[in-house]
């Protein structure tokens, strides 16, 4: 069933008013008719089953039938601080990272980043990334659209990290040293509702100085297996492993 | 350090002769000089540290210095039978799946595949995919280049599956039914050296009939968490979870 994220202020007690691109999509792309069913999420955690009621120029009204109870969110809140990669790789990371359950993305201006997000282009870029995360959240049946933060340098990232009780860095050199138990050790300490900040370097990796600074600020340097992962693969590995740990393995434990 | 896969018959007792694209890459792209070090893998499991010795028109000779002992292969052998996706998504799956440790890929002509690999184009497509898997294997420090099989339909896939002791299907409907413990249950039964065949549907998913047929032939239908993953994300989720299970979690158990 088609799913749309609608601003919370467009919901009333029994109805939701859909405008903009979503109204266009319902009317012109999906060619829906009155009484057709859709799912409307308010990006505050609630998802409602709604029936199309009426159409107007540029807007659609739908009647709320019931609230959905399925929870599709990762039990822990994961923020990915991603070393800004080349080309359109950030778009891939946002799309796939949203599917895999990330709650927030931080573009991290690391030492070895080749790409620079200049101020005049950063806003346009963020708008595009927000569109991608909204669409991926709808497609993958999320309850929240991941947030996309302003780009941060190392100092800003460390200030930002102060509110996170759990912090990891995907660090290739650690993989070489055979320290693979670090990441599961962190996950085993976490319980539902906890927040994790995970840093991934850009194409050239993090410098030893960056890794040291992060380590000195409470980040655990974790290997992600013995193979060298591309920067755009590391975030997906982290999120898939987190899903496996909390949603599949622990599901097995409960039964 | 730059890593190349070289045909086993180009290795002698103490030397390796590098030809073709790799020789071009060493001479013209990397502009290496005598005594520069490279890693040469024979795609039979051995990787050697070699020093460039001499150059000739279209070939490079290198002296074998030592054998590398690091194992970068997943402890279990994973074959991904991937419902043929649209566009160039198969290339992404091969590239990222190689990084994440897959040993073999089977293009699976499922009912809902929109793309058809016609005989006259299939060979050219396989050559391109083999080039991508070789480059990804070099980049991610693999000891083996994953094999890319001929496309198979359901009957062929079932005949092929007979030699696999462990078989799973990533099945969305199972996710909806909340059966998330299936995949870890299969992994817990496996030990190093075992072979797993994992089937992923194309964009529209597998049909109920395909899922039933696979189930009747010993495949376990497994959910991959509560979010709906795109076809190109499912294989990476599977491989990341396998790596996490065998290379990170079990590493923790040993310590």
Coordinates of C-alpha atoms in Angstrom, one line a residue, chain A residues 70-74 92 95-96 98-101 135-136 139-142 176 178-181 183-185 187-188 223-234 236-245 247-249 251-253 255, chain B residues 70-74 92 95-96 98-101 135-136 139-142 176 178-181 183-185 187-188 223-234 236-245 247-249 251-253 255:
Chain A
X70 CA 3.6 -2.4 13.4
X71 CA 7.0 -0.9 14.5
X72 CA 9.5 -0.8 11.7
X73 CA 12.1 1.3 13.6
X74 CA 15.4 -0.1 14.8
X92 CA 23.3 6.1 -2.1
X95 CA 18.9 5.9 0.4
X96 CA 20.2 2.6 1.6
X98 CA 17.3 4.9 5.5
X99 CA 16.1 1.5 4.3
X100 CA 18.4 -0.1 6.9
X101 CA 17.0 2.1 9.8
X135 CA 11.2 8.6 -0.4
X136 CA 13.4 5.8 1.0
X139 CA 9.4 2.8 0.4
X140 CA 10.9 0.9 3.3
X141 CA 7.9 1.5 5.6
X142 CA 9.7 3.6 8.2
X176 CA 44.1 -5.2 10.4
X178 CA 42.4 -8.2 14.4
X179 CA 40.2 -6.4 17.0
X180 CA 36.9 -7.6 15.7
X181 CA 35.1 -8.1 19.0
X183 CA 31.6 -3.6 17.8
X184 CA 29.5 -6.5 19.2
X185 CA 30.9 -5.6 22.7
X187 CA 26.1 -3.5 20.9
X188 CA 25.8 -5.9 23.8
X223 CA 36.9 -3.3 12.8
X224 CA 34.2 -4.5 10.5
X225 CA 35.7 -7.7 9.4
X226 CA 38.9 -8.6 7.5
X227 CA 37.9 -7.2 4.1
X228 CA 38.5 -3.6 3.1
X229 CA 35.0 -2.0 2.7
X230 CA 34.4 1.1 0.5
X231 CA 33.2 4.1 2.4
X232 CA 29.6 3.7 1.0
X233 CA 29.5 0.0 2.1
X234 CA 30.7 0.6 5.7
X236 CA 25.3 -0.3 5.4
X237 CA 27.4 -3.0 7.1
X238 CA 27.1 -1.2 10.4
X239 CA 23.3 -0.8 10.1
X240 CA 22.7 -4.4 8.8
X241 CA 24.8 -5.8 11.7
X242 CA 22.8 -3.6 14.2
X243 CA 19.5 -4.9 12.7
X244 CA 20.8 -8.5 12.8
X245 CA 21.9 -8.1 16.4
X247 CA 15.9 -7.5 15.4
X248 CA 16.9 -11.0 14.3
X249 CA 19.3 -12.5 16.9
X251 CA 14.2 -12.1 18.5
X252 CA 15.6 -15.6 18.5
X253 CA 16.6 -15.3 22.2
X255 CA 11.4 -17.3 21.7
Chain B
X70 CA 46.1 -13.0 6.5
X71 CA 42.8 -14.6 5.7
X72 CA 40.2 -12.2 4.4
X73 CA 37.6 -14.8 3.3
X74 CA 34.3 -15.3 5.1
X92 CA 26.3 -2.7 -7.7
X95 CA 30.7 -4.9 -6.5
X96 CA 29.4 -4.6 -2.9
X98 CA 32.3 -9.0 -3.4
X99 CA 33.5 -6.5 -0.8
X100 CA 31.2 -8.2 1.7
X101 CA 32.6 -11.7 1.0
X135 CA 38.4 -5.2 -9.3
X136 CA 36.2 -5.3 -6.2
X139 CA 40.2 -3.5 -3.8
X140 CA 38.7 -5.3 -0.8
X141 CA 41.8 -7.7 -0.3
X142 CA 39.9 -10.9 -1.1
X176 CA 5.5 -9.3 8.0
X178 CA 7.4 -11.6 12.4
X179 CA 9.5 -14.7 11.8
X180 CA 12.8 -13.0 12.4
X181 CA 14.6 -15.8 14.2
X183 CA 18.2 -16.5 9.7
X184 CA 20.2 -16.6 12.9
X185 CA 18.9 -20.1 13.5
X187 CA 23.7 -19.5 10.8
X188 CA 24.0 -21.0 14.3
X223 CA 12.8 -12.3 7.3
X224 CA 15.5 -9.6 7.3
X225 CA 14.0 -7.3 9.8
X226 CA 10.8 -5.2 9.8
X227 CA 11.7 -2.7 7.1
X228 CA 11.2 -3.4 3.4
X229 CA 14.6 -3.6 1.7
X230 CA 15.2 -3.0 -2.0
X231 CA 16.4 -6.0 -3.9
X232 CA 20.0 -4.6 -4.2
X233 CA 20.1 -4.0 -0.4
X234 CA 19.0 -7.5 0.7
X236 CA 24.3 -6.8 1.3
X237 CA 22.2 -7.1 4.5
X238 CA 22.6 -10.9 4.3
X239 CA 26.4 -10.8 3.8
X240 CA 27.0 -8.1 6.5
X241 CA 24.9 -10.1 8.9
X242 CA 27.0 -13.3 8.1
X243 CA 30.2 -11.3 8.6
X244 CA 29.0 -9.9 11.9
X245 CA 27.9 -13.4 13.1
X247 CA 33.8 -12.7 12.1
X248 CA 32.8 -10.2 14.8
X249 CA 30.5 -11.9 17.3
X251 CA 35.6 -13.5 17.5
X252 CA 34.2 -12.0 20.7
X253 CA 33.2 -15.5 22.0
X255 CA 38.4 -14.2 23.5

